[in-house]
Amino acid sequence: MNYFPDEVIEHVFDFVTSQRDRNAISLVCKSWYKIERYSRQRVFIGNCYAINPERLLGRFPCLRSLTLKGKPHFADFNLVPHEWGGFVQPWIEALARSRLGLEELRLKRMVVTDVSLELLSRSFPNFKSLVLVSCEGFTTDGLASIAANCRHLRDLDLQENEIDDHRGQWLSCFPDTCTTLVTLNFACLEGETNLVALERLVARSPNLKSLKLNRAVPLDALARLMVCAPQIVDLGVGSYENDPDSESYLKLQAAIKKCTSLKRLSGFLEASPHCLSAFHPICHNLTSLNLSYAAEIHGSHLIKLIQHCKKLQRLWILDSIGDKGLAVVASTCKELQELRVFPTDLLGGGNTAVTEDGLVAISAGCPKLHSILYFCQQMTNAALITVAKNCPNFIRFRLCILEPNKPDHVTSQPLDEGFGAIVQACKNLRRLSLSGLLTDQVFQYIGMYATQLEMLSIAFAGDTDKGMLYVLNGCKKMRKLEIRDSPFGDTALLADVNKYQTMRSLWMSSCEVTLGGCKRLAQKAPWLNVEIINENDNNRMEENGHEGRQKVDKLYLYRTVVGTRTDAPPFVWIL
Amino acid sequence: MITELEMGKAESELELGLGLSLGGGTASKIGKSGGVGGSGAWGERGRLLTAKDFPSVGSKRAADSASHAGASPPRSSSQVVGWPPIGSHRMNSLVNNQAAKSAREEEEAGKKKVKDDETKDVTKKANGKVQVGFIKVNMDGVAIGRKVDLNAHSSYENLAQTLEDMFFRNNPGTIGLTGQFTKPLRLLDGSSEFVLTYEDKEGDWMLVGDVPWRMFITSVKRLRVMKTSEANGLAARHQEPNERQRNQPV
């Protein structure tokens, strides 16, 4: 390869798109490192504190697309305090200063402000794509800047963010000359939407493929929008309440029939289910259906809808579907790859909730299933063993039994054997979430069999440090380990400090680790940021010599090449 | 009425709707040794924890409950912080749906049923409807909004205290308040630079405190700590102080 001029090598590299492969290429020799870094266009940064923007730009000066993740995963469940960090502002400032030709920015669990959005919109003339997932800190004013200033905007995709809706006219801020939109997703906005501006925008966006509306867009507006955009591929319905005999409903029916490219359907944020039949004509094309926010859609209407969806690959649903409904899914959706079943009743005891039977039925009926997230009231080892036999191809297996520490409801045994069967059978398992009553035994199985496991979520499980040690020693590919309310302590934490060099991060909350243990870890591993999060003033971590007994409530550690971060709030103590 | 119940139990362990342990700083240790339902010295400083504080209360561990509370009943998933692991956006949507549904049901069923449900809400946390009602709070001049759980509060005074702690305690530079907990509530009596306002279901902005607490929490969508000077457009409060006392929940 060294006999070829650089341009040729670079051209070959263009075909290598995966970040892991490109990282591998850059390690071959100095010359390849150099060529690779100048031609790298997309970079993914899983932890925004592992590196800083200056070093990123130093290595990849021609960056076009950046993905950044901020807060740890457990922030989704309110376990990370509000001001912990993950600010995007310094990144945007640095990128703006460097005059980078940034085109795409994808952020997850970061704090984004209107100031950041404004700066973003003004600093990159070629900016095309903004995807914000689970972010917070901004308002519709920030969206207005993006709309107004990004001349070539292609994607504005807002997924499950906390956005202050000022009910401004952000949609009208898109200039009349803006005709390039491909994705427009504002389903998470809570406020009123300027329907006229929206309809005009959709009408002048011939490339629009993905449109996800918020609950303020009523059915008659939906009808008009679909008439303007029959080319739509991905639709998120906002409000879906209307009279089936009304004129707007008839219009909707007619419009839907013309949307022959429609493949993904979601939303129904407020719905009257008897109007669902309008969608039946296109159901046979659907590959993705997300009704996980549609609390009113269940029972026979839901079943009827699903029976039309024979090509479904992805289904996100509420547990009101029940085991019977899952049996229908199992017999209808033979192409199903990913299933998520979310709970509707957090207290438990709902009649229509799903049980282990639903899970078994799905595993038996859907041979292509590889990803599952399943919230349920009860589980048995026998069911899990059957599931493992039926579906050895799981890549992601996340089971959440709603009641912590709940054993096998038939045998009252821990669920070690069931999960053990899963990890033994599913040789490609990359992500696993455990629940129910579990002893150290399940971790022994995981350490032994889950060789490809990259992310493990543990809650209310295990008996001793041995449990955690099995995992740290056995799972060579572990990247993210998050543990809460489990009796793992300093011994496990400190057993193999170098292990954390191979991992992105470790989270431990309400475990048995002590301040002394964390300090020892920080001393041994200067390349780690060991963060103690302690919001309770009176529980302040003090240097009082009792560190060996002082339990740490929340520990978050991650490898980094740029040392201690400077933006941590006072209740985060970085050792 | 609800506040009387709580006043009576000021010193003992209180359990509220969610079963989350509430209390001041030092009470967190008490909380950990409490039973499954959680505990807290409610009356200590009249201070309530907010969404920000929930994680610090700590989640209950099997070991803790077992060793300190004897035979404790199995935990229900709603009584543990951050559990079940459902994203907050989804959780809020779920809760709002349930709240809207039950609000509708309550309206239809009439007033008597409303009263029954309310008492059930507080006293039978295990069987009653559990609603995690986080609503957004913004303050003029502060960039990032916060969230507060209305169901963890029982009165306007509690709520105002929480908000004061939230916004003023951490920003000593912005306001002259020093965060002393014995001070009269500035947000509710119109004497400070700021007033507390809320947006109701119809989208109108109103001054907080005019309607009974129960009615308020079913109709409030979000809160705003507004500069008094800007609050002129809102329903003017011409009431005398003693009239206002009458309106507040006893």
PDB file of N, CA, C and O in Angstrom, chain B residues 158-220:
ATOM      1  N   ASN B 158     -45.424  25.239  51.536  1.00  0.00           N
ATOM      2  CA  ASN B 158     -44.377  24.246  51.257  1.00  0.00           C
ATOM      3  C   ASN B 158     -43.763  24.455  49.892  1.00  0.00           C
ATOM      4  O   ASN B 158     -42.552  24.418  49.709  1.00  0.00           O
ATOM      5  N   LEU B 159     -44.634  24.665  48.936  1.00  0.00           N
ATOM      6  CA  LEU B 159     -44.160  24.815  47.561  1.00  0.00           C
ATOM      7  C   LEU B 159     -43.266  26.043  47.449  1.00  0.00           C
ATOM      8  O   LEU B 159     -42.187  25.997  46.873  1.00  0.00           O
ATOM      9  N   ALA B 160     -43.743  27.133  48.047  1.00  0.00           N
ATOM     10  CA  ALA B 160     -42.955  28.363  47.955  1.00  0.00           C
ATOM     11  C   ALA B 160     -41.602  28.189  48.617  1.00  0.00           C
ATOM     12  O   ALA B 160     -40.583  28.672  48.123  1.00  0.00           O
ATOM     13  N   GLN B 161     -41.594  27.483  49.717  1.00  0.00           N
ATOM     14  CA  GLN B 161     -40.329  27.230  50.420  1.00  0.00           C
ATOM     15  C   GLN B 161     -39.360  26.474  49.528  1.00  0.00           C
ATOM     16  O   GLN B 161     -38.192  26.814  49.416  1.00  0.00           O
ATOM     17  N   THR B 162     -39.894  25.444  48.907  1.00  0.00           N
ATOM     18  CA  THR B 162     -39.072  24.656  47.998  1.00  0.00           C
ATOM     19  C   THR B 162     -38.486  25.504  46.891  1.00  0.00           C
ATOM     20  O   THR B 162     -37.304  25.427  46.566  1.00  0.00           O
ATOM     21  N   LEU B 163     -39.339  26.333  46.325  1.00  0.00           N
ATOM     22  CA  LEU B 163     -38.875  27.147  45.209  1.00  0.00           C
ATOM     23  C   LEU B 163     -37.829  28.153  45.672  1.00  0.00           C
ATOM     24  O   LEU B 163     -36.854  28.419  44.978  1.00  0.00           O
ATOM     25  N   GLU B 164     -38.062  28.699  46.848  1.00  0.00           N
ATOM     26  CA  GLU B 164     -37.081  29.631  47.384  1.00  0.00           C
ATOM     27  C   GLU B 164     -35.728  28.953  47.527  1.00  0.00           C
ATOM     28  O   GLU B 164     -34.695  29.486  47.157  1.00  0.00           O
ATOM     29  N   ASP B 165     -35.758  27.752  48.095  1.00  0.00           N
ATOM     30  CA  ASP B 165     -34.510  27.009  48.258  1.00  0.00           C
ATOM     31  C   ASP B 165     -33.852  26.742  46.921  1.00  0.00           C
ATOM     32  O   ASP B 165     -32.652  26.859  46.765  1.00  0.00           O
ATOM     33  N   MET B 166     -34.701  26.385  45.978  1.00  0.00           N
ATOM     34  CA  MET B 166     -34.197  26.005  44.669  1.00  0.00           C
ATOM     35  C   MET B 166     -33.482  27.144  43.982  1.00  0.00           C
ATOM     36  O   MET B 166     -32.394  27.016  43.462  1.00  0.00           O
ATOM     37  N   PHE B 167     -34.131  28.287  43.955  1.00  0.00           N
ATOM     38  CA  PHE B 167     -33.615  29.369  43.133  1.00  0.00           C
ATOM     39  C   PHE B 167     -32.785  30.373  43.905  1.00  0.00           C
ATOM     40  O   PHE B 167     -31.853  30.930  43.368  1.00  0.00           O
ATOM     41  N   PHE B 168     -33.150  30.606  45.180  1.00  0.00           N
ATOM     42  CA  PHE B 168     -32.470  31.678  45.878  1.00  0.00           C
ATOM     43  C   PHE B 168     -31.294  31.190  46.679  1.00  0.00           C
ATOM     44  O   PHE B 168     -30.302  31.844  46.813  1.00  0.00           O
ATOM     45  N   ARG B 169     -31.416  30.005  47.178  1.00  0.00           N
ATOM     46  CA  ARG B 169     -30.331  29.536  48.052  1.00  0.00           C
ATOM     47  C   ARG B 169     -29.043  29.383  47.279  1.00  0.00           C
ATOM     48  O   ARG B 169     -27.974  29.660  47.774  1.00  0.00           O
ATOM     49  N   ASN B 170     -29.171  28.933  46.040  1.00  0.00           N
ATOM     50  CA  ASN B 170     -27.957  28.700  45.265  1.00  0.00           C
ATOM     51  C   ASN B 170     -27.498  29.918  44.487  1.00  0.00           C
ATOM     52  O   ASN B 170     -26.490  29.887  43.820  1.00  0.00           O
ATOM     53  N   ASN B 171     -28.271  30.958  44.500  1.00  0.00           N
ATOM     54  CA  ASN B 171     -27.889  32.160  43.763  1.00  0.00           C
ATOM     55  C   ASN B 171     -27.967  33.362  44.664  1.00  0.00           C
ATOM     56  O   ASN B 171     -28.819  34.219  44.488  1.00  0.00           O
ATOM     57  N   PRO B 172     -27.075  33.412  45.622  1.00  0.00           N
ATOM     58  CA  PRO B 172     -27.162  34.504  46.594  1.00  0.00           C
ATOM     59  C   PRO B 172     -27.004  35.865  45.947  1.00  0.00           C
ATOM     60  O   PRO B 172     -27.469  36.862  46.454  1.00  0.00           O
ATOM     61  N   GLY B 173     -26.384  35.861  44.791  1.00  0.00           N
ATOM     62  CA  GLY B 173     -26.147  37.152  44.146  1.00  0.00           C
ATOM     63  C   GLY B 173     -27.369  37.767  43.522  1.00  0.00           C
ATOM     64  O   GLY B 173     -27.471  38.964  43.346  1.00  0.00           O
ATOM     65  N   THR B 174     -28.319  36.913  43.174  1.00  0.00           N
ATOM     66  CA  THR B 174     -29.450  37.467  42.418  1.00  0.00           C
ATOM     67  C   THR B 174     -30.477  38.156  43.306  1.00  0.00           C
ATOM     68  O   THR B 174     -31.062  39.149  42.939  1.00  0.00           O
ATOM     69  N   ILE B 175     -30.679  37.582  44.452  1.00  0.00           N
ATOM     70  CA  ILE B 175     -31.741  38.139  45.293  1.00  0.00           C
ATOM     71  C   ILE B 175     -31.167  38.498  46.652  1.00  0.00           C
ATOM     72  O   ILE B 175     -30.146  37.974  47.063  1.00  0.00           O
ATOM     73  N   GLY B 176     -31.844  39.342  47.351  1.00  0.00           N
ATOM     74  CA  GLY B 176     -31.379  39.729  48.665  1.00  0.00           C
ATOM     75  C   GLY B 176     -31.671  38.710  49.746  1.00  0.00           C
ATOM     76  O   GLY B 176     -31.209  38.812  50.850  1.00  0.00           O
ATOM     77  N   LEU B 177     -32.443  37.698  49.410  1.00  0.00           N
ATOM     78  CA  LEU B 177     -32.827  36.715  50.428  1.00  0.00           C
ATOM     79  C   LEU B 177     -31.626  35.893  50.870  1.00  0.00           C
ATOM     80  O   LEU B 177     -30.757  35.579  50.083  1.00  0.00           O
ATOM     81  N   THR B 178     -31.607  35.559  52.114  1.00  0.00           N
ATOM     82  CA  THR B 178     -30.496  34.752  52.609  1.00  0.00           C
ATOM     83  C   THR B 178     -30.904  33.310  52.832  1.00  0.00           C
ATOM     84  O   THR B 178     -30.155  32.514  53.305  1.00  0.00           O
ATOM     85  N   GLY B 179     -32.121  33.013  52.486  1.00  0.00           N
ATOM     86  CA  GLY B 179     -32.534  31.617  52.611  1.00  0.00           C
ATOM     87  C   GLY B 179     -32.811  31.184  54.027  1.00  0.00           C
ATOM     88  O   GLY B 179     -32.741  30.017  54.352  1.00  0.00           O
ATOM     89  N   GLN B 180     -33.112  32.088  54.864  1.00  0.00           N
ATOM     90  CA  GLN B 180     -33.481  31.683  56.224  1.00  0.00           C
ATOM     91  C   GLN B 180     -34.887  31.099  56.193  1.00  0.00           C
ATOM     92  O   GLN B 180     -35.797  31.682  55.648  1.00  0.00           O
ATOM     93  N   PHE B 181     -35.020  29.976  56.825  1.00  0.00           N
ATOM     94  CA  PHE B 181     -36.280  29.271  56.636  1.00  0.00           C
ATOM     95  C   PHE B 181     -37.400  29.809  57.503  1.00  0.00           C
ATOM     96  O   PHE B 181     -38.533  29.421  57.367  1.00  0.00           O
ATOM     97  N   THR B 182     -37.045  30.665  58.435  1.00  0.00           N
ATOM     98  CA  THR B 182     -38.133  31.148  59.291  1.00  0.00           C
ATOM     99  C   THR B 182     -38.757  32.429  58.738  1.00  0.00           C
ATOM    100  O   THR B 182     -39.699  32.952  59.270  1.00  0.00           O
ATOM    101  N   LYS B 183     -38.207  32.915  57.650  1.00  0.00           N
ATOM    102  CA  LYS B 183     -38.753  34.161  57.113  1.00  0.00           C
ATOM    103  C   LYS B 183     -40.139  33.930  56.539  1.00  0.00           C
ATOM    104  O   LYS B 183     -40.454  32.847  56.087  1.00  0.00           O
ATOM    105  N   PRO B 184     -40.903  34.994  56.532  1.00  0.00           N
ATOM    106  CA  PRO B 184     -42.234  34.869  55.905  1.00  0.00           C
ATOM    107  C   PRO B 184     -42.067  34.566  54.421  1.00  0.00           C
ATOM    108  O   PRO B 184     -41.068  34.923  53.825  1.00  0.00           O
ATOM    109  N   LEU B 185     -43.035  33.942  53.870  1.00  0.00           N
ATOM    110  CA  LEU B 185     -42.919  33.515  52.486  1.00  0.00           C
ATOM    111  C   LEU B 185     -43.022  34.708  51.547  1.00  0.00           C
ATOM    112  O   LEU B 185     -44.055  35.318  51.414  1.00  0.00           O
ATOM    113  N   ARG B 186     -41.946  34.960  50.902  1.00  0.00           N
ATOM    114  CA  ARG B 186     -41.932  36.146  50.065  1.00  0.00           C
ATOM    115  C   ARG B 186     -42.733  35.954  48.783  1.00  0.00           C
ATOM    116  O   ARG B 186     -43.305  36.866  48.242  1.00  0.00           O
ATOM    117  N   LEU B 187     -42.710  34.757  48.280  1.00  0.00           N
ATOM    118  CA  LEU B 187     -43.300  34.544  46.967  1.00  0.00           C
ATOM    119  C   LEU B 187     -44.811  34.659  46.973  1.00  0.00           C
ATOM    120  O   LEU B 187     -45.414  34.885  45.952  1.00  0.00           O
ATOM    121  N   LEU B 188     -45.398  34.473  48.105  1.00  0.00           N
ATOM    122  CA  LEU B 188     -46.854  34.418  48.109  1.00  0.00           C
ATOM    123  C   LEU B 188     -47.515  35.699  48.600  1.00  0.00           C
ATOM    124  O   LEU B 188     -48.685  35.920  48.363  1.00  0.00           O
ATOM    125  N   ASP B 189     -46.774  36.527  49.306  1.00  0.00           N
ATOM    126  CA  ASP B 189     -47.483  37.683  49.859  1.00  0.00           C
ATOM    127  C   ASP B 189     -47.213  38.959  49.100  1.00  0.00           C
ATOM    128  O   ASP B 189     -47.621  40.029  49.509  1.00  0.00           O
ATOM    129  N   GLY B 190     -46.544  38.829  47.993  1.00  0.00           N
ATOM    130  CA  GLY B 190     -46.379  39.994  47.116  1.00  0.00           C
ATOM    131  C   GLY B 190     -45.431  41.045  47.620  1.00  0.00           C
ATOM    132  O   GLY B 190     -45.396  42.151  47.097  1.00  0.00           O
ATOM    133  N   SER B 191     -44.649  40.737  48.650  1.00  0.00           N
ATOM    134  CA  SER B 191     -43.816  41.792  49.214  1.00  0.00           C
ATOM    135  C   SER B 191     -42.404  41.793  48.641  1.00  0.00           C
ATOM    136  O   SER B 191     -41.641  42.698  48.906  1.00  0.00           O
ATOM    137  N   SER B 192     -42.063  40.777  47.899  1.00  0.00           N
ATOM    138  CA  SER B 192     -40.695  40.742  47.386  1.00  0.00           C
ATOM    139  C   SER B 192     -40.679  41.122  45.908  1.00  0.00           C
ATOM    140  O   SER B 192     -41.699  41.433  45.315  1.00  0.00           O
ATOM    141  N   GLU B 193     -39.504  41.015  45.357  1.00  0.00           N
ATOM    142  CA  GLU B 193     -39.306  41.420  43.978  1.00  0.00           C
ATOM    143  C   GLU B 193     -39.957  40.443  43.008  1.00  0.00           C
ATOM    144  O   GLU B 193     -40.130  40.736  41.826  1.00  0.00           O
ATOM    145  N   PHE B 194     -40.276  39.267  43.520  1.00  0.00           N
ATOM    146  CA  PHE B 194     -40.780  38.214  42.641  1.00  0.00           C
ATOM    147  C   PHE B 194     -42.118  37.693  43.119  1.00  0.00           C
ATOM    148  O   PHE B 194     -42.419  37.697  44.303  1.00  0.00           O
ATOM    149  N   VAL B 195     -42.892  37.248  42.167  1.00  0.00           N
ATOM    150  CA  VAL B 195     -44.134  36.556  42.527  1.00  0.00           C
ATOM    151  C   VAL B 195     -44.156  35.210  41.835  1.00  0.00           C
ATOM    152  O   VAL B 195     -43.473  34.995  40.828  1.00  0.00           O
ATOM    153  N   LEU B 196     -44.974  34.363  42.383  1.00  0.00           N
ATOM    154  CA  LEU B 196     -45.100  33.023  41.811  1.00  0.00           C
ATOM    155  C   LEU B 196     -46.373  32.963  40.983  1.00  0.00           C
ATOM    156  O   LEU B 196     -47.458  33.287  41.454  1.00  0.00           O
ATOM    157  N   THR B 197     -46.191  32.536  39.740  1.00  0.00           N
ATOM    158  CA  THR B 197     -47.349  32.447  38.844  1.00  0.00           C
ATOM    159  C   THR B 197     -47.400  31.048  38.242  1.00  0.00           C
ATOM    160  O   THR B 197     -46.421  30.310  38.287  1.00  0.00           O
ATOM    161  N   TYR B 198     -48.547  30.724  37.691  1.00  0.00           N
ATOM    162  CA  TYR B 198     -48.654  29.421  37.059  1.00  0.00           C
ATOM    163  C   TYR B 198     -49.521  29.488  35.810  1.00  0.00           C
ATOM    164  O   TYR B 198     -50.364  30.371  35.666  1.00  0.00           O
ATOM    165  N   GLU B 199     -49.288  28.512  34.953  1.00  0.00           N
ATOM    166  CA  GLU B 199     -50.094  28.394  33.746  1.00  0.00           C
ATOM    167  C   GLU B 199     -51.056  27.247  33.949  1.00  0.00           C
ATOM    168  O   GLU B 199     -50.661  26.159  34.353  1.00  0.00           O
ATOM    169  N   ASP B 200     -52.319  27.519  33.706  1.00  0.00           N
ATOM    170  CA  ASP B 200     -53.288  26.459  33.955  1.00  0.00           C
ATOM    171  C   ASP B 200     -53.605  25.702  32.671  1.00  0.00           C
ATOM    172  O   ASP B 200     -53.043  25.964  31.616  1.00  0.00           O
ATOM    173  N   LYS B 201     -54.523  24.777  32.797  1.00  0.00           N
ATOM    174  CA  LYS B 201     -54.823  23.894  31.673  1.00  0.00           C
ATOM    175  C   LYS B 201     -55.306  24.651  30.458  1.00  0.00           C
ATOM    176  O   LYS B 201     -55.138  24.199  29.335  1.00  0.00           O
ATOM    177  N   GLU B 202     -55.957  25.789  30.695  1.00  0.00           N
ATOM    178  CA  GLU B 202     -56.462  26.554  29.546  1.00  0.00           C
ATOM    179  C   GLU B 202     -55.405  27.446  28.940  1.00  0.00           C
ATOM    180  O   GLU B 202     -55.670  28.167  27.981  1.00  0.00           O
ATOM    181  N   GLY B 203     -54.238  27.446  29.537  1.00  0.00           N
ATOM    182  CA  GLY B 203     -53.163  28.247  28.972  1.00  0.00           C
ATOM    183  C   GLY B 203     -53.089  29.643  29.539  1.00  0.00           C
ATOM    184  O   GLY B 203     -52.323  30.478  29.077  1.00  0.00           O
ATOM    185  N   ASP B 204     -53.892  29.923  30.559  1.00  0.00           N
ATOM    186  CA  ASP B 204     -53.848  31.259  31.156  1.00  0.00           C
ATOM    187  C   ASP B 204     -52.839  31.300  32.291  1.00  0.00           C
ATOM    188  O   ASP B 204     -52.687  30.341  33.045  1.00  0.00           O
ATOM    189  N   TRP B 205     -52.211  32.442  32.429  1.00  0.00           N
ATOM    190  CA  TRP B 205     -51.252  32.629  33.508  1.00  0.00           C
ATOM    191  C   TRP B 205     -51.947  33.312  34.680  1.00  0.00           C
ATOM    192  O   TRP B 205     -52.578  34.352  34.518  1.00  0.00           O
ATOM    193  N   MET B 206     -51.802  32.694  35.850  1.00  0.00           N
ATOM    194  CA  MET B 206     -52.468  33.227  37.037  1.00  0.00           C
ATOM    195  C   MET B 206     -51.484  33.334  38.191  1.00  0.00           C
ATOM    196  O   MET B 206     -50.475  32.639  38.216  1.00  0.00           O
ATOM    197  N   LEU B 207     -51.862  34.149  39.132  1.00  0.00           N
ATOM    198  CA  LEU B 207     -51.066  34.232  40.352  1.00  0.00           C
ATOM    199  C   LEU B 207     -51.359  33.020  41.220  1.00  0.00           C
ATOM    200  O   LEU B 207     -52.514  32.619  41.383  1.00  0.00           O
ATOM    201  N   VAL B 208     -50.306  32.479  41.775  1.00  0.00           N
ATOM    202  CA  VAL B 208     -50.486  31.294  42.605  1.00  0.00           C
ATOM    203  C   VAL B 208     -51.077  31.685  43.941  1.00  0.00           C
ATOM    204  O   VAL B 208     -50.678  32.665  44.539  1.00  0.00           O
ATOM    205  N   GLY B 209     -52.013  30.890  44.401  1.00  0.00           N
ATOM    206  CA  GLY B 209     -52.541  31.107  45.731  1.00  0.00           C
ATOM    207  C   GLY B 209     -54.002  31.468  45.793  1.00  0.00           C
ATOM    208  O   GLY B 209     -54.583  31.524  46.873  1.00  0.00           O
ATOM    209  N   ASP B 210     -54.605  31.679  44.631  1.00  0.00           N
ATOM    210  CA  ASP B 210     -55.990  32.141  44.646  1.00  0.00           C
ATOM    211  C   ASP B 210     -57.011  31.033  44.816  1.00  0.00           C
ATOM    212  O   ASP B 210     -58.122  31.268  45.262  1.00  0.00           O
ATOM    213  N   VAL B 211     -56.656  29.845  44.400  1.00  0.00           N
ATOM    214  CA  VAL B 211     -57.627  28.749  44.496  1.00  0.00           C
ATOM    215  C   VAL B 211     -57.147  27.737  45.530  1.00  0.00           C
ATOM    216  O   VAL B 211     -55.974  27.719  45.881  1.00  0.00           O
ATOM    217  N   PRO B 212     -58.063  26.911  46.021  1.00  0.00           N
ATOM    218  CA  PRO B 212     -57.653  25.893  46.989  1.00  0.00           C
ATOM    219  C   PRO B 212     -56.546  25.031  46.417  1.00  0.00           C
ATOM    220  O   PRO B 212     -56.497  24.763  45.212  1.00  0.00           O
ATOM    221  N   TRP B 213     -55.658  24.567  47.256  1.00  0.00           N
ATOM    222  CA  TRP B 213     -54.480  23.830  46.834  1.00  0.00           C
ATOM    223  C   TRP B 213     -54.823  22.643  45.930  1.00  0.00           C
ATOM    224  O   TRP B 213     -54.206  22.414  44.902  1.00  0.00           O
ATOM    225  N   ARG B 214     -55.832  21.896  46.339  1.00  0.00           N
ATOM    226  CA  ARG B 214     -56.213  20.692  45.570  1.00  0.00           C
ATOM    227  C   ARG B 214     -56.567  21.041  44.144  1.00  0.00           C
ATOM    228  O   ARG B 214     -56.174  20.367  43.197  1.00  0.00           O
ATOM    229  N   MET B 215     -57.319  22.124  44.025  1.00  0.00           N
ATOM    230  CA  MET B 215     -57.743  22.537  42.694  1.00  0.00           C
ATOM    231  C   MET B 215     -56.522  23.000  41.905  1.00  0.00           C
ATOM    232  O   MET B 215     -56.375  22.734  40.717  1.00  0.00           O
ATOM    233  N   PHE B 216     -55.646  23.650  42.609  1.00  0.00           N
ATOM    234  CA  PHE B 216     -54.449  24.175  41.965  1.00  0.00           C
ATOM    235  C   PHE B 216     -53.618  23.048  41.352  1.00  0.00           C
ATOM    236  O   PHE B 216     -53.218  23.125  40.192  1.00  0.00           O
ATOM    237  N   ILE B 217     -53.396  21.995  42.123  1.00  0.00           N
ATOM    238  CA  ILE B 217     -52.480  20.986  41.588  1.00  0.00           C
ATOM    239  C   ILE B 217     -53.092  20.165  40.447  1.00  0.00           C
ATOM    240  O   ILE B 217     -52.376  19.583  39.655  1.00  0.00           O
ATOM    241  N   THR B 218     -54.403  20.158  40.362  1.00  0.00           N
ATOM    242  CA  THR B 218     -54.960  19.439  39.214  1.00  0.00           C
ATOM    243  C   THR B 218     -54.995  20.301  37.968  1.00  0.00           C
ATOM    244  O   THR B 218     -55.117  19.792  36.862  1.00  0.00           O
ATOM    245  N   SER B 219     -54.883  21.615  38.149  1.00  0.00           N
ATOM    246  CA  SER B 219     -54.989  22.434  36.948  1.00  0.00           C
ATOM    247  C   SER B 219     -53.677  23.089  36.530  1.00  0.00           C
ATOM    248  O   SER B 219     -53.585  23.639  35.439  1.00  0.00           O
ATOM    249  N   VAL B 220     -52.673  23.000  37.379  1.00  0.00           N
ATOM    250  CA  VAL B 220     -51.430  23.687  37.031  1.00  0.00           C
ATOM    251  C   VAL B 220     -50.645  22.887  36.009  1.00  0.00           C
ATOM    252  O   VAL B 220     -50.545  21.663  36.092  1.00  0.00           O
TER     253      VAL B 220
END
